[in-house]
Coordinates of C-alpha atoms in Angstrom, one line a residue:
M1 CA 99.4 42.4 -76.5
P2 CA 100.5 45.5 -78.5
I3 CA 99.0 48.9 -77.8
D4 CA 95.8 49.4 -79.7
T5 CA 96.2 52.9 -81.3
E6 CA 92.5 53.6 -81.5
E7 CA 91.8 52.8 -77.8
L8 CA 94.8 54.9 -76.8
I9 CA 93.6 57.8 -79.0
E10 CA 90.2 57.6 -77.4
A11 CA 91.7 57.6 -73.9
I12 CA 93.8 60.6 -74.8
A13 CA 90.7 62.4 -76.2
V14 CA 88.8 61.7 -73.0
L15 CA 91.6 62.9 -70.9
V16 CA 92.0 66.2 -72.7
D17 CA 88.2 66.7 -72.8
N18 CA 88.0 66.1 -69.0
N19 CA 90.6 68.9 -68.6
Q20 CA 88.7 71.1 -71.0
I21 CA 91.6 71.8 -73.4
R22 CA 90.5 73.6 -76.5
A23 CA 92.4 74.6 -79.6
T24 CA 92.1 77.1 -82.4
F25 CA 93.4 77.3 -85.9
E26 CA 95.2 80.7 -85.8
E27 CA 91.9 82.6 -85.6
S28 CA 93.1 84.7 -82.7
A29 CA 95.7 86.4 -84.9
K30 CA 93.1 87.1 -87.6
G31 CA 90.7 88.5 -85.1
A32 CA 93.3 90.8 -83.5
A33 CA 94.2 92.1 -87.0
V34 CA 90.5 92.9 -87.7
V35 CA 90.0 94.6 -84.4
G36 CA 93.2 96.6 -84.9
I37 CA 92.3 97.7 -88.4
T38 CA 88.7 98.7 -87.5
T39 CA 89.9 100.6 -84.4
L40 CA 92.5 102.5 -86.5
L41 CA 90.0 103.4 -89.2
G42 CA 87.4 104.4 -86.6
G43 CA 90.0 106.6 -84.9
L44 CA 91.1 108.2 -88.1
L45 CA 87.5 108.9 -89.2
L46 CA 85.8 109.8 -85.9
G47 CA 88.5 110.6 -83.4
P48 CA 88.4 109.2 -79.9
R49 CA 84.7 108.1 -80.2
G50 CA 85.7 106.3 -83.5
L51 CA 88.4 104.4 -81.6
A52 CA 85.7 103.0 -79.3
L53 CA 83.3 102.4 -82.1
G54 CA 85.9 100.8 -84.3
G55 CA 87.0 98.5 -81.4
V56 CA 83.4 97.4 -80.8
V57 CA 82.7 96.8 -84.4
G58 CA 86.0 95.0 -85.0
G59 CA 85.4 92.8 -81.9
A60 CA 82.0 91.8 -83.2
V61 CA 83.4 91.0 -86.6
A62 CA 86.3 89.0 -85.1
Y63 CA 83.8 87.1 -82.9
A64 CA 81.8 86.2 -86.0
M65 CA 84.9 85.1 -87.9
A66 CA 86.2 82.9 -85.0
D67 CA 82.9 81.4 -84.0
D68 CA 83.2 77.6 -84.1
S69 CA 87.0 77.7 -84.6
F70 CA 87.7 77.1 -80.9
R71 CA 87.1 73.3 -80.6
P72 CA 87.8 70.8 -77.9
L73 CA 91.2 69.2 -78.5
G74 CA 89.7 65.8 -77.9
E75 CA 87.3 66.3 -80.9
I76 CA 90.2 67.3 -83.1
I77 CA 92.2 64.2 -82.0
L78 CA 89.3 61.9 -82.7
N79 CA 88.0 63.4 -85.9
D80 CA 90.7 65.4 -87.7
L81 CA 94.0 63.6 -87.3
T82 CA 95.3 61.5 -90.2
D83 CA 96.4 57.9 -89.5
T84 CA 100.0 59.1 -89.6
Q85 CA 99.3 61.9 -87.1
R86 CA 97.6 59.4 -84.8
E87 CA 100.6 57.0 -84.9
Q88 CA 102.9 59.9 -84.2
L89 CA 100.7 61.0 -81.2
V90 CA 100.7 57.5 -79.8
Q91 CA 104.5 57.3 -80.2
H92 CA 104.9 60.6 -78.4
V93 CA 102.6 59.5 -75.5
T94 CA 104.2 56.1 -75.1
K95 CA 107.7 57.6 -75.2
A96 CA 106.6 60.2 -72.6
V97 CA 105.4 57.5 -70.1
Q98 CA 108.4 55.3 -70.9
D99 CA 109.5 55.3 -67.3
V100 CA 106.5 53.2 -66.4
H101 CA 107.4 50.6 -69.0
P102 CA 103.9 49.9 -70.4
T103 CA 104.1 46.6 -72.2
D104 CA 100.5 46.4 -73.3
L105 CA 97.2 48.2 -73.5
A106 CA 95.9 46.6 -70.3
M107 CA 98.6 48.4 -68.3
L108 CA 98.7 51.7 -70.1
L109 CA 95.1 52.8 -70.3
P110 CA 94.3 52.4 -66.6
L111 CA 97.6 54.1 -65.8
I112 CA 96.7 57.1 -67.9
M113 CA 93.2 57.3 -66.5
S114 CA 94.0 57.0 -62.8
N115 CA 97.6 58.2 -62.2
V116 CA 97.7 62.0 -61.9
P117 CA 101.4 62.4 -62.7
V118 CA 101.0 60.3 -65.7
Q119 CA 98.0 62.3 -66.8
L120 CA 100.0 65.5 -66.5
T121 CA 102.8 64.0 -68.6
V122 CA 100.3 62.8 -71.2
L123 CA 98.5 66.2 -71.2
N124 CA 101.8 68.1 -71.7
T125 CA 102.8 65.7 -74.4
V126 CA 99.5 66.1 -76.3
K127 CA 99.6 69.9 -76.0
S128 CA 103.2 70.0 -77.3
F129 CA 102.3 67.6 -80.1
A130 CA 99.3 69.7 -81.1
Q131 CA 101.3 73.0 -81.1
T132 CA 104.3 71.6 -82.9
N133 CA 102.9 69.0 -85.3
L134 CA 99.4 70.3 -85.9
K135 CA 100.2 74.1 -85.6
L136 CA 97.3 74.6 -83.1
N137 CA 97.0 77.2 -80.5
I138 CA 96.1 75.5 -77.2
I139 CA 93.7 77.1 -74.7
D140 CA 93.6 75.5 -71.2

């Protein structure tokens, strides 16, 4: 029986959610820029107190901008990947656990869910895939 992409994707999503891996879409860099600019402006206008005030205001604005942009990676895998990206992810994962020689879904899914070294291999593969192919920042 060939590997069912959907079931494998769901297993991967459960695994990354169980490990509480989250991702963000480049919001951290934008937030840092906002904090830096407001801190600079506060310092120029009000001196040392302005630095503190600018940092606080910039931090609050950055928080508001980034709210809801940090999402569980499992949610992104289940809801946001295109069919092509799903196929690529499945190929990456099956290639990563190639040493085990999974020939069908019946062997692969229990192996992923119960074998810690295989879980670590899958997690590292998924993180690498998300960073390289999806341009996500991963937060463990």
